[in-house]
Amino acid sequence: MSCVQTIQDYALRSIGIGERLLPRSDFTVCEQVVLIGSGMIWNVYFGFMALATGFFLATAVALGKGSANPWLRKPAELYVFLFRGSPLFIQFFFAYFVFLNLKRVYPFFDPFTAAWLGALIVLFLNTGAYSAQIFHGALQSIPKGEVEAADAYGLSGWSRFRRIIWPTMLRLAWPAYTNEAIFLFHATTLVYFSGFPAWQQRGDALYYASYFADKTFNPFVPYPILAGYFILLTLVIIGGFGLVNRRLNRHLPANARSKMKLRPNLIR
Amino acid sequence: MFSYCTDPDALDRLRWLSCYLTTGVHFSFYLSFLKVIGILAVTAPVALAFGFFGAMSARSSIAPVSWLGKGYIAVVRGVPDIAFFLFFVIALDQGFEWLRHQALCPDWTDPIRQGNDFLVCPQAKLPLGTAPQAVHQTYAFGLAVVTFALVFGAFAANVIFGAMRAVPKAQLETAEAYGMSPRQTFWRILVPQMWVYALPGLSNLWQVLIKATPLLFLLGIEDVVYWARELGGTKTARFTAYPHGDWRMWYFLALLVFYLFMTWGSEKILSRLMTRLTRGQATTGGEAQRRGAAA
């Protein structure tokens, strides 16, 4: 079977388009590259959707955490503690079984036990907590001169937040937020190892990589392929976030801009 | 465990629960919590040692040694760690078996990789096929510790490498001016002072290590996750004296609480350690302590 044929059969396998059966013997490198790449669709989907929605939650929680009102502050602190203090792996398991139990009582929760929604909710809450902590730190370090200047110009309330505080917060938080984004994409590999079933063998990149490693007893091909994909994805994220960083810092002289500094990525 | 547990069906709720939670399998479950703590206790010092040597070799003035250290630190970046865990365990296992194969069966002619199989001679199998179950489990546990130490050692090396560079240069220059050799400067001036810069990074790493322990489950260890899934699943009256529905949710809730407690507790301890290490240091924290003591 030629490689073009393999691409036609398996490039969209992870979302259920193409050949139904996975290759079972005589695995070629092409098959491994294509199938693992096909699984990356899910990693990108989970990471992108969780980041896009978690961003707003994180902003709200960061404001709540910085609030003087204990009715806003305490719940925000508790939420951040709960999701940052426990392993994501356990959170996935717990959420899956909660949804499973809810489903028995209310059929409404049926889609929640599938990874595309259930795992996404966990990732959304998780990245919300981690990003909220980053944004909270940034809010604390906004130069007070900027806020005083905003007051002096007669800005207050929403317009002060929208025009002064929020952009500055993002500017200060952006390098750390980039790390969080990379971190989150790496964390998406946990989804199919934590209860959520890969329905009809539609899994993510790591699911297929471990499938090949199990079948061939040879980890030296699929895992480096997976690593290669993730390095590429990481570079794309750094590029994209770097563009936003440039825009956030565009009013500053070149030497005062906050540099993007990458730290090693850890499990959460 | 208790004397009234002989007939579980006749018990009221609270007593039933007290009997249920003290069955033999539940003690295996509680033991697996100790396993988590055990693996933390073993891995943390080993990873710290790996990190220390990694940072030392990255700082080395001999180029190949420095490349080795920097390469070790760099290799763990950019790749999801769970992939590392899955990869390292098989790779280490096959590596050991291959080495033993080379040493023990020099006249074995068949290729080791036969299609999809990895075949070494029976004497080189690790652990030996005839070994008791306990040896197999210990071997799996040991592999897990080595894997954790390798991965977290690289992170620790990165932190310690940064901390060594953060020690004020004037301190090292003063040591040199006093006539200390590079070795003396390193051990007497650099190492004692570096910890205060390394601790925030290392404590972060410790928290991450705690949160990484459930991944043991993926390495085939009978850890908390394994037992929570086993015990929580629906049990019918045919197989157990304590039938119940799907309770996995509650078991994982217990795990969640356990981990929250672990991270909360270590945060408290580490902040105390930080206060202790800051004493007398040339940092803002040390200065604040000095002022506080003087006032």
Short mmCIF file of C-alpha atoms in Angstrom, two decimals, chain A residues 24-27 81-91 93-94 97-98 100-101 104 130 186 189-190 193 195 206 210 213-220 223-224 226-227 230-231 234 262-268, chain B residues 76-83 85-87 90-91 94 113 115-118 151-152 155 158 204-205 208 210-212 214-215 217-218 224-225 229 234 246-250 252-253 255-256 259-261 263-264 267:
data_model
loop_
_atom_site.label_atom_id
_atom_site.label_comp_id
_atom_site.label_asym_id
_atom_site.label_seq_id
_atom_site.Cartn_x
_atom_site.Cartn_y
_atom_site.Cartn_z
CA ARG A 24 -2.94 -4.72 12.45
CA SER A 25 0.36 -6.04 11.15
CA ASP A 26 3.33 -5.03 9.00
CA PHE A 27 3.24 -1.49 10.28
CA PHE A 81 -6.80 25.89 44.97
CA LEU A 82 -8.99 22.92 44.03
CA PHE A 83 -7.84 22.79 40.43
CA ARG A 84 -4.20 23.69 40.95
CA GLY A 85 -3.78 21.48 44.01
CA SER A 86 -4.92 18.20 42.53
CA PRO A 87 -3.60 16.18 39.60
CA LEU A 88 -5.36 16.72 36.28
CA PHE A 89 -5.35 12.95 35.83
CA ILE A 90 -7.51 12.47 38.93
CA GLN A 91 -9.72 15.37 37.88
CA PHE A 93 -11.30 10.36 36.34
CA PHE A 94 -13.48 12.08 38.91
CA PHE A 97 -17.48 9.12 36.90
CA VAL A 98 -19.55 12.08 38.09
CA LEU A 100 -21.53 8.76 34.39
CA ASN A 101 -23.60 8.88 37.57
CA ARG A 104 -28.07 7.52 34.91
CA TYR A 130 -3.95 27.99 36.20
CA HIS A 186 0.74 18.72 26.38
CA THR A 189 -2.55 13.76 25.86
CA LEU A 190 -3.96 12.55 29.20
CA PHE A 193 -5.79 7.49 29.40
CA GLY A 195 -11.50 6.94 31.82
CA LEU A 206 -0.76 9.51 22.22
CA SER A 210 0.79 3.76 22.42
CA ALA A 213 4.11 0.74 20.72
CA ASP A 214 1.92 -2.01 22.18
CA LYS A 215 1.55 -3.83 18.88
CA THR A 216 5.17 -3.63 17.76
CA PHE A 217 6.93 -3.75 21.16
CA ASN A 218 9.06 -1.01 19.69
CA PRO A 219 8.73 2.39 21.36
CA PHE A 220 11.56 3.88 19.34
CA TYR A 223 7.08 8.03 20.46
CA PRO A 224 9.72 10.03 18.58
CA LEU A 226 4.73 11.91 18.60
CA ALA A 227 7.52 14.02 20.07
CA PHE A 230 4.48 18.09 19.65
CA ILE A 231 7.67 20.03 19.03
CA THR A 234 4.92 23.96 20.40
CA LEU A 262 10.27 29.61 27.83
CA ARG A 263 10.41 27.37 30.80
CA PRO A 264 10.38 23.58 30.69
CA ASN A 265 6.92 22.15 30.63
CA LEU A 266 5.75 20.02 33.47
CA ILE A 267 2.90 17.72 34.11
CA ARG A 268 0.04 19.11 36.07
CA VAL B 76 12.97 16.86 28.19
CA ARG B 77 11.70 20.19 26.91
CA GLY B 78 9.01 20.38 24.28
CA VAL B 79 7.72 16.83 24.68
CA PRO B 80 4.70 15.83 26.79
CA ASP B 81 6.02 14.08 29.85
CA ILE B 82 3.48 11.32 29.79
CA ALA B 83 4.98 10.27 26.47
CA PHE B 85 6.91 7.95 30.94
CA LEU B 86 5.44 5.51 28.47
CA PHE B 87 8.59 5.59 26.35
CA ILE B 90 9.75 0.13 27.67
CA ALA B 91 13.05 1.57 26.48
CA GLN B 94 14.49 -3.47 26.63
CA ARG B 113 13.79 -7.98 16.81
CA GLY B 115 9.03 -8.52 13.23
CA ASN B 116 6.84 -7.22 16.01
CA ASP B 117 8.52 -9.18 18.80
CA PHE B 118 11.40 -8.39 21.07
CA VAL B 151 12.50 13.10 33.97
CA PHE B 152 12.36 15.15 37.15
CA PHE B 155 13.81 19.66 35.49
CA ASN B 158 17.48 23.21 34.95
CA ASN B 204 7.25 24.08 42.42
CA LEU B 205 8.82 20.92 41.06
CA VAL B 208 4.39 18.86 40.23
CA ILE B 210 3.18 14.99 43.77
CA LYS B 211 0.67 15.62 41.03
CA ALA B 212 2.54 13.31 38.65
CA PRO B 214 -1.10 9.08 39.55
CA LEU B 215 0.70 8.45 36.26
CA PHE B 217 -1.06 3.75 37.03
CA LEU B 218 -0.03 3.98 33.39
CA VAL B 224 -4.23 4.47 44.18
CA VAL B 225 -5.87 4.92 40.78
CA ARG B 229 -11.17 1.78 39.91
CA THR B 234 -20.22 -2.16 40.78
CA ASP B 246 -20.89 2.22 40.98
CA TRP B 247 -19.01 4.09 43.68
CA ARG B 248 -15.95 5.04 41.64
CA MET B 249 -16.97 8.69 41.87
CA TRP B 250 -16.60 8.61 45.66
CA PHE B 252 -11.87 9.38 43.17
CA LEU B 253 -13.26 12.12 45.38
CA LEU B 255 -8.12 10.64 45.96
CA LEU B 256 -8.78 14.26 45.09
CA TYR B 259 -3.84 15.04 46.79
CA LEU B 260 -5.24 18.40 47.86
CA PHE B 261 -4.11 17.64 51.37
CA THR B 263 -0.10 19.81 48.12
CA TRP B 264 -1.56 22.01 50.86
CA GLU B 267 3.14 24.25 50.66
#
